[in-house]
CSV table of C-alpha atoms in Angstrom, one decimal:
chain,number,residue,atom,x,y,z
A,1,MET,CA,29.0,2.9,-15.5
A,2,VAL,CA,27.9,0.0,-13.2
A,3,LYS,CA,28.6,2.1,-10.3
A,4,LYS,CA,26.3,4.9,-11.5
A,5,ILE,CA,23.6,2.4,-12.0
A,6,LYS,CA,24.0,1.2,-8.4
A,7,ILE,CA,23.9,4.9,-7.1
A,8,VAL,CA,20.6,5.4,-9.2
A,9,ILE,CA,19.1,2.2,-7.6
A,10,ARG,CA,20.1,3.3,-4.2
A,11,TYR,CA,18.5,6.6,-4.5
A,12,PHE,CA,15.3,4.8,-6.0
A,13,LEU,CA,15.3,2.6,-2.8
A,14,TYR,CA,15.6,5.7,-0.6
A,15,LEU,CA,12.7,7.2,-2.4
A,16,ILE,CA,10.6,4.0,-2.2
A,17,MET,CA,11.4,3.8,1.6
A,18,SER,CA,10.5,7.4,2.1
A,19,LEU,CA,7.3,7.1,0.2
A,20,VAL,CA,6.2,3.9,2.1
A,21,PHE,CA,7.1,5.6,5.5
A,22,GLY,CA,5.1,8.7,4.4
A,23,VAL,CA,2.1,6.9,3.3
A,24,MET,CA,2.1,4.6,6.4
A,25,MET,CA,2.3,7.6,8.6
A,26,TYR,CA,-0.6,9.3,6.8
A,27,LEU,CA,-2.7,6.3,6.8
A,28,GLY,CA,-2.0,5.6,10.5
A,29,SER,CA,-2.9,9.1,11.5
A,30,ALA,CA,-5.5,10.2,9.0
A,31,LYS,CA,-8.4,8.8,11.3
A,32,ALA,CA,-7.0,10.4,14.5
A,33,ILE,CA,-6.3,13.8,12.9
A,34,THR,CA,-9.1,14.2,10.5
A,35,GLY,CA,-11.6,11.7,11.5
A,36,ASN,CA,-11.5,10.1,8.0
A,37,ALA,CA,-11.7,6.3,8.4
A,38,MET,CA,-10.6,5.7,4.8
A,39,PRO,CA,-8.2,8.2,3.4
A,40,MET,CA,-8.4,8.1,-0.4
A,41,PRO,CA,-4.8,9.2,-1.8
A,42,PHE,CA,-5.0,9.4,-5.6
A,43,GLY,CA,-8.8,8.6,-5.5
A,44,TYR,CA,-8.2,5.1,-4.1
A,45,GLY,CA,-8.8,3.5,-0.8
A,46,VAL,CA,-8.2,0.1,0.9
A,47,GLY,CA,-10.4,-1.5,3.4
A,48,VAL,CA,-10.8,-4.7,5.3
A,49,VAL,CA,-14.3,-6.1,5.7
A,50,VAL,CA,-15.1,-6.7,9.5
A,51,SER,CA,-18.6,-8.0,9.3
A,52,GLY,CA,-20.8,-10.5,7.5
A,53,SER,CA,-23.4,-8.0,6.4
A,54,MET,CA,-22.5,-8.5,2.7
A,55,GLU,CA,-22.4,-12.4,2.9
A,56,PRO,CA,-22.0,-14.2,0.5
A,57,TYR,CA,-20.4,-11.3,-1.8
A,58,LEU,CA,-18.1,-10.1,0.8
A,59,SER,CA,-16.7,-12.0,3.8
A,60,ILE,CA,-14.9,-11.1,7.0
A,61,ASP,CA,-11.2,-10.4,6.2
A,62,ASP,CA,-11.8,-9.8,2.5
A,63,VAL,CA,-9.9,-6.7,1.3
A,64,ILE,CA,-11.6,-4.2,-0.8
A,65,ILE,CA,-10.2,-1.5,-3.1
A,66,VAL,CA,-12.6,1.5,-3.3
A,67,LYS,CA,-12.4,4.1,-6.1
A,68,GLU,CA,-13.9,7.6,-5.9
A,69,ARG,CA,-16.7,8.2,-8.3
A,70,ASP,CA,-18.8,11.3,-9.3
A,71,THR,CA,-22.0,9.2,-10.0
A,72,TYR,CA,-23.4,5.8,-8.8
A,73,GLU,CA,-25.9,3.4,-9.9
A,74,VAL,CA,-28.3,1.0,-8.2
A,75,GLY,CA,-26.7,-2.4,-7.6
A,76,GLU,CA,-23.2,-1.0,-6.9
A,77,LEU,CA,-21.3,-1.9,-3.8
A,78,VAL,CA,-20.4,1.4,-2.0
A,79,VAL,CA,-18.5,2.5,1.0
A,80,TYR,CA,-19.5,5.4,3.2
A,81,GLN,CA,-18.6,6.5,6.7
A,82,SER,CA,-21.2,6.5,9.4
A,83,LYS,CA,-20.1,7.8,12.8
A,84,GLY,CA,-16.4,7.1,12.2
A,85,VAL,CA,-17.2,3.6,11.1
A,86,LEU,CA,-16.9,2.4,7.5
A,87,VAL,CA,-19.9,0.6,5.9
A,88,VAL,CA,-19.9,-1.3,2.7
A,89,HIS,CA,-23.3,-2.1,1.3
A,90,GLU,CA,-25.2,-2.3,-1.9
A,91,ILE,CA,-27.1,0.6,-3.4
A,92,ILE,CA,-30.9,0.0,-3.4
A,93,ARG,CA,-32.2,3.2,-4.6
A,94,PHE,CA,-31.9,6.9,-4.5
A,95,GLU,CA,-34.1,9.5,-2.8
A,96,GLY,CA,-33.1,12.9,-3.9
A,97,ASP,CA,-29.7,13.7,-2.7
A,98,TYR,CA,-29.7,10.6,-0.5
A,99,VAL,CA,-28.9,7.0,-1.2
A,100,ILE,CA,-30.5,4.0,0.3
A,101,THR,CA,-28.2,1.1,0.9
A,102,LYS,CA,-28.5,-2.4,2.5
A,103,GLY,CA,-26.3,-5.3,3.3
A,104,SER,CA,-27.1,-8.4,1.4
A,105,ALA,CA,-27.4,-10.5,4.7
A,106,ASN,CA,-29.4,-7.8,6.4
A,107,ASN,CA,-33.2,-7.8,6.7
A,108,THR,CA,-33.6,-4.0,6.7
A,109,GLU,CA,-32.3,-1.1,4.8
A,110,ASP,CA,-29.7,1.4,6.2
A,111,ASP,CA,-30.7,4.8,7.1
A,112,PRO,CA,-30.5,7.2,4.1
A,113,VAL,CA,-26.9,8.5,3.4
A,114,PRO,CA,-26.1,11.7,1.8
A,115,ILE,CA,-24.7,10.9,-1.6
A,116,ASP,CA,-21.8,13.2,-0.7
A,117,ASN,CA,-20.9,10.9,2.1
A,118,LEU,CA,-20.1,8.0,-0.2
A,119,LYS,CA,-16.3,7.3,-0.3
A,120,GLY,CA,-16.5,5.3,-3.4
A,121,GLU,CA,-17.4,2.1,-5.2
A,122,VAL,CA,-15.9,-1.3,-4.4
A,123,VAL,CA,-13.8,-2.1,-7.7
A,124,GLU,CA,-11.7,-5.0,-6.5
A,125,ILE,CA,-12.1,-7.8,-3.8
A,126,TYR,CA,-9.2,-9.9,-2.6
A,127,GLU,CA,-10.7,-12.8,-0.4
A,128,GLY,CA,-9.2,-13.5,2.9
A,129,ALA,CA,-6.2,-10.9,2.6
A,130,GLY,CA,-7.4,-9.0,5.6
A,131,ASN,CA,-4.9,-10.3,8.1
A,132,PHE,CA,-2.0,-9.3,5.8
A,133,VAL,CA,-3.3,-5.8,5.3
A,134,ARG,CA,-3.9,-5.3,8.9
A,135,PHE,CA,-0.3,-6.3,9.7
A,136,ILE,CA,1.1,-4.1,7.0
A,137,LYS,CA,-0.9,-1.0,8.5
A,138,SER,CA,0.3,-1.8,11.9
A,139,PRO,CA,3.3,-0.3,13.5
A,140,LEU,CA,5.1,-3.6,13.6
A,141,GLY,CA,4.4,-4.2,9.8
A,142,ALA,CA,5.5,-0.6,8.9
A,143,VAL,CA,8.8,-1.2,10.9
A,144,LEU,CA,9.3,-4.6,9.3
A,145,ILE,CA,8.9,-3.3,5.8
A,146,LEU,CA,11.3,-0.3,6.3
A,147,SER,CA,13.7,-2.8,8.1
A,148,VAL,CA,13.7,-5.1,5.1
A,149,ALA,CA,14.2,-2.3,2.7
A,150,LEU,CA,17.1,-0.8,4.8
A,151,LEU,CA,18.7,-4.3,5.0
A,152,LEU,CA,18.6,-4.8,1.3
A,153,LEU,CA,20.1,-1.2,0.9
A,154,LEU,CA,22.9,-2.1,3.4
A,155,MET,CA,23.5,-5.4,1.8
A,156,SER,CA,24.2,-3.6,-1.5
A,157,PHE,CA,26.7,-1.3,0.1
A,158,LYS,CA,28.4,-4.4,1.4
A,159,ASP,CA,28.4,-6.2,-1.9
A,160,GLU,CA,29.9,-3.2,-3.6
A,161,LYS,CA,32.6,-2.9,-0.9
A,162,LYS,CA,33.5,-6.7,-1.4
A,163,HIS,CA,33.8,-6.1,-5.2
A,164,GLU,CA,35.9,-3.0,-4.6
A,165,GLN,CA,38.3,-5.0,-2.3
A,166,ASP,CA,38.5,-7.8,-4.9
A,167,ASP,CA,39.4,-5.2,-7.6
A,168,ILE,CA,42.0,-3.8,-5.4
A,169,GLU,CA,43.5,-7.2,-4.7
A,170,LYS,CA,43.6,-8.0,-8.4
A,171,ILE,CA,45.4,-4.6,-9.1
A,172,LYS,CA,48.0,-5.4,-6.4
A,173,GLU,CA,48.6,-9.0,-8.0
A,174,GLU,CA,49.0,-7.3,-11.3
A,175,ILE,CA,51.6,-4.8,-9.8
A,176,GLU,CA,53.5,-7.6,-8.3
A,177,LYS,CA,53.6,-9.6,-11.6
A,178,LEU,CA,54.9,-6.5,-13.4
A,179,LYS,CA,57.6,-5.9,-10.8
A,180,ASN,CA,58.7,-9.6,-10.8
A,181,SER,CA,58.9,-9.6,-14.6
A,182,LYS,CA,61.5,-6.9,-15.0
């Protein structure tokens, strides 16, 4: 029974490693292939703030979680893509099918943005976590994560082999005891 559980755990680790690798490849190549600077798998995206235009609400290196929405309201922080660059600003007002946004640290409003160009609303902020996210998204970070997962997987095989060897030794000792008792 324990062996079956270990096999299930291994297949689960294989699945996790495959998903991590697949998502990393997708996120890494999405901008180059599709021009989409923030892929939104499952309706969510992750971004790192790179300017101070939203100080004091958002700072450089804050990580934001963005959720796709069907409707938006004045005062919400939204992300949109402008010429391949992501912008996170607050909605000031609507003008027909356009939204007017502005960075809280900026003196002027942004050019009107078609509502359809909005990626989504900022739903979560993790202060200062940007360096970690950039590392995870980097090729080195992806290799490191996959290497650790693979190392854990290999260690589980090694541990199982040691236990099997111990069991074999115990069986041999038992056989010797039985032979000597006759």
